Coordinates of C-alpha atoms and ligand atoms in Angstrom, one line a residue:
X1 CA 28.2 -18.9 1.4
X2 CA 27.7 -19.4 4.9
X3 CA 24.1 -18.4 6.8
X4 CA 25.5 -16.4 9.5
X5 CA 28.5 -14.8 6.8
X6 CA 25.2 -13.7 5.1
X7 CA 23.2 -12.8 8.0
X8 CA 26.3 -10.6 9.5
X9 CA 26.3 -8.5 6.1
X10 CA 22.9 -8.1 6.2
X11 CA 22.6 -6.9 9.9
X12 CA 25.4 -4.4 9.3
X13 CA 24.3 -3.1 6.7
X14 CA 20.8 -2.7 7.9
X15 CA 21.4 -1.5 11.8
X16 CA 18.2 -1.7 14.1
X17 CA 15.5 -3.2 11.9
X18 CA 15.0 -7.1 13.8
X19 CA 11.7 -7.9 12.3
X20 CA 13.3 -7.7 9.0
X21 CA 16.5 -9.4 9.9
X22 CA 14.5 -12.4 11.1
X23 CA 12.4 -12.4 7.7
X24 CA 15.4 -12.7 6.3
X25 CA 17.4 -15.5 8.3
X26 CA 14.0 -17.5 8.2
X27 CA 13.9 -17.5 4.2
X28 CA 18.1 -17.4 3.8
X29 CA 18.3 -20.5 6.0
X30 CA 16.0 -22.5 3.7
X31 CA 17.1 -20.7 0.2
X32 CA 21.1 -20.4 1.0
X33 CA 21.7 -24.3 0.4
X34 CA 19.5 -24.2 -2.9
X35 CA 21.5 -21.4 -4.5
X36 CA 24.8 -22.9 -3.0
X37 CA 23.6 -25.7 -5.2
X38 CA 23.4 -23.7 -8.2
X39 CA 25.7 -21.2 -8.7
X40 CA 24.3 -19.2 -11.5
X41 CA 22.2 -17.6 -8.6
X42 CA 25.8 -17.2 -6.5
X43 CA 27.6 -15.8 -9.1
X44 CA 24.8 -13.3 -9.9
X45 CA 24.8 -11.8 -6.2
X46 CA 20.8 -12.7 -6.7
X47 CA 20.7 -13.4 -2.6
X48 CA 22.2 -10.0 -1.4
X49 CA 20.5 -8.3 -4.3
X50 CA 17.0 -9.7 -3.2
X51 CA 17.6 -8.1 0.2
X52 CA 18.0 -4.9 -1.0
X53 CA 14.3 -2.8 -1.6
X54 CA 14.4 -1.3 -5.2
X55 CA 13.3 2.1 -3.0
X56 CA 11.6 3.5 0.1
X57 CA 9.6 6.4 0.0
X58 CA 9.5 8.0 3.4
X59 CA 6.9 11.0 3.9
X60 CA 5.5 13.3 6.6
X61 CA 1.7 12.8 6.2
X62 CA 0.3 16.0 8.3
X63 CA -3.8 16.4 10.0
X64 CA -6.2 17.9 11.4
X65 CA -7.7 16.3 14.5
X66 CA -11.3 17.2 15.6
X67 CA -10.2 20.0 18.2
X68 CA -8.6 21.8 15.5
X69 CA -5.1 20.6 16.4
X70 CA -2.9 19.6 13.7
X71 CA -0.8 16.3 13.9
X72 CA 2.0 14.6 11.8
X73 CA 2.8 11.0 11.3
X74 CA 5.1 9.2 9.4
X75 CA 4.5 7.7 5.8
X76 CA 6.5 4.9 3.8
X77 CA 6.1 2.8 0.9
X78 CA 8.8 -0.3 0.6
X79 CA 8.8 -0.7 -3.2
X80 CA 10.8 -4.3 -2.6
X81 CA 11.0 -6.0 -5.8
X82 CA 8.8 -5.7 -9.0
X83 CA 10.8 -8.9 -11.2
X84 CA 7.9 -10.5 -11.9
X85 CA 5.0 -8.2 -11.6
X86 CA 3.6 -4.4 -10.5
X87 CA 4.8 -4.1 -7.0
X88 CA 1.5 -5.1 -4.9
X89 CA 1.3 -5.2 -1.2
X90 CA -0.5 -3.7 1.9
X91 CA -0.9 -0.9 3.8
X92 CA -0.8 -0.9 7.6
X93 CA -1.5 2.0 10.2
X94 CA -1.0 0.9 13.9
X95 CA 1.1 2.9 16.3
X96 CA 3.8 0.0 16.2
X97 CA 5.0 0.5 12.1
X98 CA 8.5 1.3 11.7
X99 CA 10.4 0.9 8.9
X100 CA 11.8 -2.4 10.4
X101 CA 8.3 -3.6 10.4
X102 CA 7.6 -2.7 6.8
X103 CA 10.5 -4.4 4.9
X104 CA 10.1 -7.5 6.7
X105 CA 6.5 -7.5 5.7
X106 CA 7.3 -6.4 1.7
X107 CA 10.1 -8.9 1.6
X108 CA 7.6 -11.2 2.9
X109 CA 5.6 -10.6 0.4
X110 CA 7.8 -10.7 -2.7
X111 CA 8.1 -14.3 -2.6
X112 CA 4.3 -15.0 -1.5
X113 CA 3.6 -13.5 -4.6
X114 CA 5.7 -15.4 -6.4
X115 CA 3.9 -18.4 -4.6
X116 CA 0.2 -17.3 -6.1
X117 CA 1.4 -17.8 -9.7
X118 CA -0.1 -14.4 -10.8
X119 CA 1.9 -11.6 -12.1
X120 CA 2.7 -9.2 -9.0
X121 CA 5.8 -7.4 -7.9
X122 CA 6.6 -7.3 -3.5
X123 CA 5.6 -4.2 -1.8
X124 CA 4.5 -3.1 1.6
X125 CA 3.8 0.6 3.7
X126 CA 1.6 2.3 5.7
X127 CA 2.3 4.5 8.8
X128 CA 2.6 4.8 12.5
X129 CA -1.0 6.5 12.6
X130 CA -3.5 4.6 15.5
X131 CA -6.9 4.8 13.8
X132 CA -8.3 2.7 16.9
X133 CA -8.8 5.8 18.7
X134 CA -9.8 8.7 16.0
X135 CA -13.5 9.3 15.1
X136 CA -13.8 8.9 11.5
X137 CA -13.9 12.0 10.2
X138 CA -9.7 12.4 11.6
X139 CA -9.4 8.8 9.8
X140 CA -10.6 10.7 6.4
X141 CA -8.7 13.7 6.9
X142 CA -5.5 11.0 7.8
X143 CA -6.4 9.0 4.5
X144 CA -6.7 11.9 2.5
X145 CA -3.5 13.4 3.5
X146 CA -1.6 10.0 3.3
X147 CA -2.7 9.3 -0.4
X148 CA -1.9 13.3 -1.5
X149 CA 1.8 12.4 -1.3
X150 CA 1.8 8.5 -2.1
X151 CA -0.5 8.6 -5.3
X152 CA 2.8 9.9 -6.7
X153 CA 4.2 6.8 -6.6
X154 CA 1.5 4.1 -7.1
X155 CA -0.8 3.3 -10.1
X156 CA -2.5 0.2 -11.5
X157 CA 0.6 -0.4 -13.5
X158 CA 3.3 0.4 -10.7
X159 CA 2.5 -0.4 -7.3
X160 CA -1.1 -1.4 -6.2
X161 CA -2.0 -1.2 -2.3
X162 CA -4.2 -2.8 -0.4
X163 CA -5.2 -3.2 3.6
X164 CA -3.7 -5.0 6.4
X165 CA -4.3 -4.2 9.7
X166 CA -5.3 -1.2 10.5
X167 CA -6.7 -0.7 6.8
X168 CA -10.0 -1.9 6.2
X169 CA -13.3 -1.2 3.9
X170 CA -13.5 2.3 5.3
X171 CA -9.8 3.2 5.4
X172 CA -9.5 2.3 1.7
X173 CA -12.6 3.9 1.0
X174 CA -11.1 7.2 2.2
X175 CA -7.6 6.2 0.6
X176 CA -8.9 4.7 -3.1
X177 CA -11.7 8.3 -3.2
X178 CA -8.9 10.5 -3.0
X179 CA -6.4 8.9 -5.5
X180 CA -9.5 9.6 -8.7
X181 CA -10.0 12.7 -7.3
X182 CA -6.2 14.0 -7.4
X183 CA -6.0 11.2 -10.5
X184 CA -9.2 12.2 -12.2
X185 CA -9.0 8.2 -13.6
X186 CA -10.9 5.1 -12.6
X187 CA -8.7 2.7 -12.6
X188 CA -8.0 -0.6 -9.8
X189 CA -4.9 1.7 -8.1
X190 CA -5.8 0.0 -4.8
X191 CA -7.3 -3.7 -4.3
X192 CA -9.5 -4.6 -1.2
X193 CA -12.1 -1.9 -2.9
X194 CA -16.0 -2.1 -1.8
X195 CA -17.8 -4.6 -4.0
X196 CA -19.9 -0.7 -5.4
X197 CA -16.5 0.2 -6.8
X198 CA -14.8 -2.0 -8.2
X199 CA -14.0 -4.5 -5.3
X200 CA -13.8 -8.2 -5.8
X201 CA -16.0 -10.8 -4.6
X202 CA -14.1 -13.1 -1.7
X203 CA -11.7 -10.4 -1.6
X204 CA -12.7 -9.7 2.6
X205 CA -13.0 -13.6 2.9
X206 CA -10.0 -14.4 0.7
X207 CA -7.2 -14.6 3.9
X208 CA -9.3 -16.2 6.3
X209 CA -10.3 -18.9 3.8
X210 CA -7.0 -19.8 2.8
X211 CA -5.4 -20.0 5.5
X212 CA -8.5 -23.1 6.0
X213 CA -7.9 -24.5 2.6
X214 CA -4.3 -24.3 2.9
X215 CA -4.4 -26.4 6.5
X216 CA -7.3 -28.6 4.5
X217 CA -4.2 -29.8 2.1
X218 CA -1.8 -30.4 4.3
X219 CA -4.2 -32.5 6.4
X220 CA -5.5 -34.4 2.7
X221 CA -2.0 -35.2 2.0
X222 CA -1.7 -37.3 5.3
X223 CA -5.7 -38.4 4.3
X224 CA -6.9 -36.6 7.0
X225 CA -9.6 -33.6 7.6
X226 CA -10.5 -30.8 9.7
X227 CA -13.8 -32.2 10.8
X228 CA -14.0 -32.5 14.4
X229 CA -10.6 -31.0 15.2
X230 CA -10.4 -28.9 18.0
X231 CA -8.5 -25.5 16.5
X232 CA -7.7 -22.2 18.5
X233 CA -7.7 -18.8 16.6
X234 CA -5.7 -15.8 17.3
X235 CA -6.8 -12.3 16.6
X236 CA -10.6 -11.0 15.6
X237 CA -9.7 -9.3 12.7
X238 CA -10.4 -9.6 9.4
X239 CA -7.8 -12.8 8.6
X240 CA -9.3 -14.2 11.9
X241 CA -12.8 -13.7 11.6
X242 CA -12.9 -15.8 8.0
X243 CA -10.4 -18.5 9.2
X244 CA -13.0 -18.9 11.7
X245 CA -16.0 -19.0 9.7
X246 CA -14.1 -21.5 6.9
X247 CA -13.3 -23.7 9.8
X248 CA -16.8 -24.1 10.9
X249 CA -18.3 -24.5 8.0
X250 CA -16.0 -27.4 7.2
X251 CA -16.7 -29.6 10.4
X252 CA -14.2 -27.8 13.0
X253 CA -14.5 -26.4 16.4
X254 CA -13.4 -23.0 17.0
X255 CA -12.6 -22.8 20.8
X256 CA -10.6 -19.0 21.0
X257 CA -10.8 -15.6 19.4
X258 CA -8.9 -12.9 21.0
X259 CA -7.4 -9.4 20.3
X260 CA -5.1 -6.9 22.0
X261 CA -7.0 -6.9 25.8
X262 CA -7.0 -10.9 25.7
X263 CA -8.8 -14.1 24.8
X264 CA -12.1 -15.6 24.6
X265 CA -12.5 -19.3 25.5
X266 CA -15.8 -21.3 24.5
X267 CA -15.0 -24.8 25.2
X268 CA -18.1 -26.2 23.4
X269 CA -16.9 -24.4 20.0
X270 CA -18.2 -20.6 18.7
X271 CA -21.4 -21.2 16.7
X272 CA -21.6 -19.0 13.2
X273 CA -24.6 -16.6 14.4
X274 CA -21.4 -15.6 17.8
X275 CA -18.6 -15.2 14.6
X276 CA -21.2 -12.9 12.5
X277 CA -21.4 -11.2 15.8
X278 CA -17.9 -10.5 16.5
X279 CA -17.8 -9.5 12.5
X280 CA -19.9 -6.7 13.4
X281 CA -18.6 -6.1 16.9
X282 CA -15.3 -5.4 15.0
X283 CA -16.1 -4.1 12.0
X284 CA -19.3 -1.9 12.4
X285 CA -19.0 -1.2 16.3
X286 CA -15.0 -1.2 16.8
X287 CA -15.5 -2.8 20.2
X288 CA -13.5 -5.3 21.9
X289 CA -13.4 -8.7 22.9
X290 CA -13.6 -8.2 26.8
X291 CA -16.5 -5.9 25.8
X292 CA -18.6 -9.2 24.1
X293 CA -17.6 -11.5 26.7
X294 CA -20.9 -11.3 29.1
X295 CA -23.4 -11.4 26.2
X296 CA -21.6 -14.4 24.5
X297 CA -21.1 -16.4 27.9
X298 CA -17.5 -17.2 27.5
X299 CA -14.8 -16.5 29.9
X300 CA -12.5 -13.5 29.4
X301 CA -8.7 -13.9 29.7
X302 CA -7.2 -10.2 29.7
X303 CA -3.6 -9.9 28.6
X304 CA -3.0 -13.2 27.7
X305 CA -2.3 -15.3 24.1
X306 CA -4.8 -18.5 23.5
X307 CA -2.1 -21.1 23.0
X308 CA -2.2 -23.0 26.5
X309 CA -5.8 -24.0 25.4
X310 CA -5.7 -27.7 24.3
X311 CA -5.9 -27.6 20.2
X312 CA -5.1 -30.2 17.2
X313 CA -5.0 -27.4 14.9
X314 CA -3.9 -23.9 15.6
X315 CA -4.4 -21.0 13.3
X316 CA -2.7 -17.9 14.6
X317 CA -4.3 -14.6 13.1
X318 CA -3.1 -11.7 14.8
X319 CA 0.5 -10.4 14.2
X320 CA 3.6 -11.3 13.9
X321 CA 5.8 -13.2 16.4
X322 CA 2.9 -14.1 18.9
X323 CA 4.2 -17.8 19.4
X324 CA 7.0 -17.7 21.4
X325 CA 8.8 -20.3 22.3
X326 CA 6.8 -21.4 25.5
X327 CA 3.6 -20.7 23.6
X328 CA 5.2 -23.4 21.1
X329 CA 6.1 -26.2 24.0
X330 CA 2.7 -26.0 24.8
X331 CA 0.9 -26.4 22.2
X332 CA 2.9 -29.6 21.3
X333 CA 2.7 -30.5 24.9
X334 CA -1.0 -30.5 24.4
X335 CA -1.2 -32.2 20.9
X336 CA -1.3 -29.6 18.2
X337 CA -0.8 -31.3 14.9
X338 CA -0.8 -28.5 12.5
X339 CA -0.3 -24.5 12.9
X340 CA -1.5 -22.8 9.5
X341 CA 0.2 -19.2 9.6
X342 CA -3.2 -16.4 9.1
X343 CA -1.0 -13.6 10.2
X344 CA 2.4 -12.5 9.2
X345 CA 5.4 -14.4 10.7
X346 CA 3.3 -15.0 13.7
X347 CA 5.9 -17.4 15.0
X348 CA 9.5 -16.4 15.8
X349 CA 12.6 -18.3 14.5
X350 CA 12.7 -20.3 18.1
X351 CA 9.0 -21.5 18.1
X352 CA 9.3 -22.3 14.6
X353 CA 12.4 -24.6 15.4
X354 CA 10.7 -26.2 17.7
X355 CA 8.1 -27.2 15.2
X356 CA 10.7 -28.5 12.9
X357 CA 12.1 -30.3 15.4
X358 CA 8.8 -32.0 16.1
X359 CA 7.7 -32.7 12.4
X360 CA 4.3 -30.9 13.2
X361 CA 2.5 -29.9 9.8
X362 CA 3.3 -25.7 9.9
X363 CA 2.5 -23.8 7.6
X364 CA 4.7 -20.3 6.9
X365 CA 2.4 -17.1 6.3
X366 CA 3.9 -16.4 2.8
X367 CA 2.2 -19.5 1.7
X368 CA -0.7 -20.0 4.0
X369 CA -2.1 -16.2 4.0
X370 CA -1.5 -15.6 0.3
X371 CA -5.4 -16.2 -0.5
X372 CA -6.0 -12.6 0.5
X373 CA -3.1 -11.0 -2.3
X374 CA -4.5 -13.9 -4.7
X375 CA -8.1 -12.6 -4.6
X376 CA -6.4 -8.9 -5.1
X377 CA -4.7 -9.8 -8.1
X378 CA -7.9 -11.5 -9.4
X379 CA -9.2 -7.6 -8.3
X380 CA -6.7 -6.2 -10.5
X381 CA -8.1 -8.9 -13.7
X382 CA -11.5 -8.1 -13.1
X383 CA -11.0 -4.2 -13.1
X384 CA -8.8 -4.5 -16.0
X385 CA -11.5 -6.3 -17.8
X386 CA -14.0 -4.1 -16.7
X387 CA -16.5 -7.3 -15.4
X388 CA -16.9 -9.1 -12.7
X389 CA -16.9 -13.1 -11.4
X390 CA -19.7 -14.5 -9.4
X391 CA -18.8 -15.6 -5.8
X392 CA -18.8 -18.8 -6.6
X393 CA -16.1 -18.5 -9.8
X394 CA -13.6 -16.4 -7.4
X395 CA -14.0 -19.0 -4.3
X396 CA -13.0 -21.8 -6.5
X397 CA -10.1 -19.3 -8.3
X398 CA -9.0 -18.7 -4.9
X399 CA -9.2 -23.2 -4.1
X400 CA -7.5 -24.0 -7.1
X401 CA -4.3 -21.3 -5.8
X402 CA -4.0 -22.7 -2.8
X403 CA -3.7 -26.0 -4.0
X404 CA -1.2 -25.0 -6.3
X405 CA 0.8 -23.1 -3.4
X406 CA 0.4 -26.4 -1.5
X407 CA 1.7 -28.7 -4.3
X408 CA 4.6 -26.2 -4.8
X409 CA 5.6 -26.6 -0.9
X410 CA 5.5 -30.5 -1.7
X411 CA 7.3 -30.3 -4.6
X412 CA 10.5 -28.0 -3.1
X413 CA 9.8 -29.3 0.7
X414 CA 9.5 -33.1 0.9
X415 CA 11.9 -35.1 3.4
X416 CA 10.8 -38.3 3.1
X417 CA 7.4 -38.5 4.4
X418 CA 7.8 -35.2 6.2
X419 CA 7.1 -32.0 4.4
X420 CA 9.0 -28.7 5.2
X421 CA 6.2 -26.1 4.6
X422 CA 9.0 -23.5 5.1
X423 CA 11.8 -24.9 2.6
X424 CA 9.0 -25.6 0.4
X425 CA 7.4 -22.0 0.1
X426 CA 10.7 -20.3 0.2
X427 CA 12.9 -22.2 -2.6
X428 CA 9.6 -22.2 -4.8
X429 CA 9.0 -18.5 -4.2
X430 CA 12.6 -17.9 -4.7
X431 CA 13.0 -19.7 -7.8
X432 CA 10.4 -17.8 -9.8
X433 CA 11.8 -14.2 -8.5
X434 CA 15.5 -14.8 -9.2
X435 CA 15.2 -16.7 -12.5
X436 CA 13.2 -13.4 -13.7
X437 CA 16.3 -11.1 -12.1
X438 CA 18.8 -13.3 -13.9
X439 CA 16.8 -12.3 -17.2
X440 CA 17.2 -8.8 -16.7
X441 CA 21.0 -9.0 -16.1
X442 CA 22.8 -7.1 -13.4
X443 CA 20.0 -4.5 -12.4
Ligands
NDP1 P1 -7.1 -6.5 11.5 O1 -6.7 -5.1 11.9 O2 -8.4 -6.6 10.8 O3 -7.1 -7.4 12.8 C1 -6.0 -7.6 13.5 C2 -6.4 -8.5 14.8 O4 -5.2 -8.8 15.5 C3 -7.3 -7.7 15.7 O5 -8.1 -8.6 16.4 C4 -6.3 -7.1 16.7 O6 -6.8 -6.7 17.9 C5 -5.2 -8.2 16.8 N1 -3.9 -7.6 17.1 C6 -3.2 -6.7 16.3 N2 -2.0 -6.4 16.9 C7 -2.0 -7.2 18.0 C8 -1.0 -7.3 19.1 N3 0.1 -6.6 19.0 N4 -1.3 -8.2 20.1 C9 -2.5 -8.9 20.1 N5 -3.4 -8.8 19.2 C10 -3.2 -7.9 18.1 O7 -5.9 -7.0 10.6 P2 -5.9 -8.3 9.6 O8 -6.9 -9.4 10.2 O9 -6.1 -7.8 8.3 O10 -4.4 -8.8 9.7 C11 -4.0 -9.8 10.7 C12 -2.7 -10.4 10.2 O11 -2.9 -11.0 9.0 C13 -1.5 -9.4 10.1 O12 -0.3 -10.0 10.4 C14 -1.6 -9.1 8.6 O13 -0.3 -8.7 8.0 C15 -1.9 -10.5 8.0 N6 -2.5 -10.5 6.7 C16 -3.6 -9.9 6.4 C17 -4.2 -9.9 5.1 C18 -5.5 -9.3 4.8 O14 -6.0 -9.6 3.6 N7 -6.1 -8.6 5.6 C19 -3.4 -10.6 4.0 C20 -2.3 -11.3 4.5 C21 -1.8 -11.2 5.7 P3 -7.7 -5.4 18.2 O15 -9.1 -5.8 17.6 O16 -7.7 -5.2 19.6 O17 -7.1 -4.3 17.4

């Protein structure tokens, strides 16, 4: 089969929904030759059957706001493929989910699990609630309504949840408290849990860090290192703010933060007391950037990306598709070597052509931000066993995956002395996934 046969199918059958039609051209366009190659995967349908969620659970999740008003947003959990595990995935609450939003992201995540080597399934929800402007009491009453109706279809076994953006400590807090109480069981349901109940060491870290170690590889591989590189970072977020910190502790210079008001540029790099403070001005104060910018003595760019700042390595941590085309030409017009995806298809199919074009060492988020899922299935270990593993044990658990995700890219990706990151990850996601479906027979 042809890609754009496959892609036509796909777009009629799935009207309005572009984020998850360009998930699925970026993966079919790598994966379509390998299973033209081997028919057994052709024969079987495995492609359009992969593209299908198993189910969607769609809900009306209804509040109370703090002037006694009551509002209602939209739920949904993508259930997208459990071949090869308990369906795991995030939950996201920012005003710009739609359903579109949420497949691309669990399909995303089907084959990044696959990439980890542990046992988990592709999932992903959340819902169209902003918590950015709701005091927390509305966020608990939101979290508690939310989990009433979706803790009928989750459980350590079935579907495990976690955060993503818009879902942090406290959201899960709210969201994990109220699945014992309407469970009355103790049991790791949800992953990204505070280290007093049941959370994982490295688990806040593990995206952040990854993403680092994952860039660290590539750059070994060509028997080079991050130290001294100039790198910009997108985003001050959770993935964003421990990217940041890896970086700096392994010898780079981290010149940009930003969020949704704009950038920050400090030319002679952040120091790590400025990132532990933007941890807190994010986490604890849920302030923004432009806010910071006086006290930290770097200049303020409102409403504007950070890729026309000169960079050798650029780690973008924000959201998906925030390099564009443009943003792409230049940053290889200024010497970018290597773009290590932190946040979710953060680079649209253009951008990411360009890349190819250029042999640059890129990295696609279903490889490079799979730390973060890893460390939540070594959650879902540890609560199973009912211990838990120093810092130190889950940090080098979380090194040794993400040099086996690397070696896996190698091993499906190499063109000569070029590696393509994205045919890499995709085939040797793909491979684990449909050889599992194939087991099961037509399903
Ligand atoms: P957070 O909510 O902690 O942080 C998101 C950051 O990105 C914030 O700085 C936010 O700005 C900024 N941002 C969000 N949307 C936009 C936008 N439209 N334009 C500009 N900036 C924006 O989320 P995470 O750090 O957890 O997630 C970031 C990315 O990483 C997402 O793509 C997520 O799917 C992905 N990811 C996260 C994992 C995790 O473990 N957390 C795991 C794997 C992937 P502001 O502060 O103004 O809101």
């Amino acid at each position: 089969m042809e890609l754009n046969q496959f892609m036509q199918g796909l777009e009629r059958r799935n009207p309005g929904q572009p984020e998850f039609h360009q998930a699925v051209r970026e993966f079919a366009s790598k994966v379509l030759p390998f299973v033209n190659e081997h028919p057994q995967y052709a024969k079987a349908s495995i492609l359009e059957r992969m593209t299908e969620p198993d189910r969607i659970v769609i809900f009306r999740v209804c509040w109370e706001d703090d002037e006694g008003s009551v509002r209602v947003n939209r739920g949904w959990r993508v259930q997208f493929n459990n071949s090869i595990g308990p369906y795991k995935g995030g939950l996201r609450f920012d005003k710009s989910v739609t359903l579109s939003v949420l497949k691309f992201l669990g399909f995303e995540q089907v084959f990044k699990n696959s990439l980890t080597t542990l046992p988990m399934g592709g999932a992903k929800g959340g819902s169209d609630f902003n918590p950015k402007d709701k005091s927390d009491a509305e966020v608990m009453r939101f979290c508690q309504s939310f989990m009433t109706e979706l803790h009928l279809h989750i459980g350590e076994d079935t579907d495990v949840p976690a955060g993503d953006i818009g879902v942090g400590a406290r959201e899960v807090g709210y969201l994990f408290g109220q699945y014992k109480r309407l469970r009355n069981e103790f049991v790791g349901a949800m992953t990204g849990k505070g280290l007093a109940y049941g959370g994982s060491l490295v688990r806040t870290e593990a995206t952040g860090y990854g993403a680092v170690y994952m860039a660290r590889e590539m750059l070994a591989k060509r028997n080079e290192s991050i130290e001294g590189r100039t790198c910009v970072v997108s985003g001050s977020g959770n993935v964003a703010q421990y990217a940041a910190e890896k970086l700096l502790e392994l010898g780079g210079k981290v010149v940009t933060l930003s969020d949704r008001g704009g950038f920050l540029h400090m030319p002679g790099g952040f120091t790590s007391e400025q990132i532990a403070a933007v941890i807190d001005l994010k986490t604890r104060q849920r302030r923004s950037l432009a806010d910071w910018a006086a006290e930290c003595g770097c200049e303020h760019y409102a409403g504007e990306r950070p890729w026309r700042v000169p960079c050798e390595l650029a780690f973008p941590c924000a959201t998906q598709n925030e390099i564009e085309i443009d943003d792409a030409r230049t940053l290889l017009k200024n010497g970018c070597q290597l773009v290590s995806e932190g946040a979710n298809m953060p680079t649209d199919f253009d951008a990411a052509m360009l890349f190819e074009e250029a042999r640059i060492l890129h990295a696609p988020s279903k490889a490079a931000n799979a730390g973060g899922v890893a460390i939540s299935g070594l959650e879902m270990t540890q609560n199973s066993m009912r211990l838990s593993w120093t810092r130190d044990e889950v940090d080098q658990r979380l090194q040794g995956i993400m040099r086996r995700i690397h070696e896996q890219c190698v091993e499906y990706g190499s063109e000569g002395d070029w590696i393509d990151y994205f045919k890499g990850a995709n085939v040797a996601g793909f491979i684990k996934v449909a050889d599992a479906m194939l087991a099961y027979g037509v399903l």
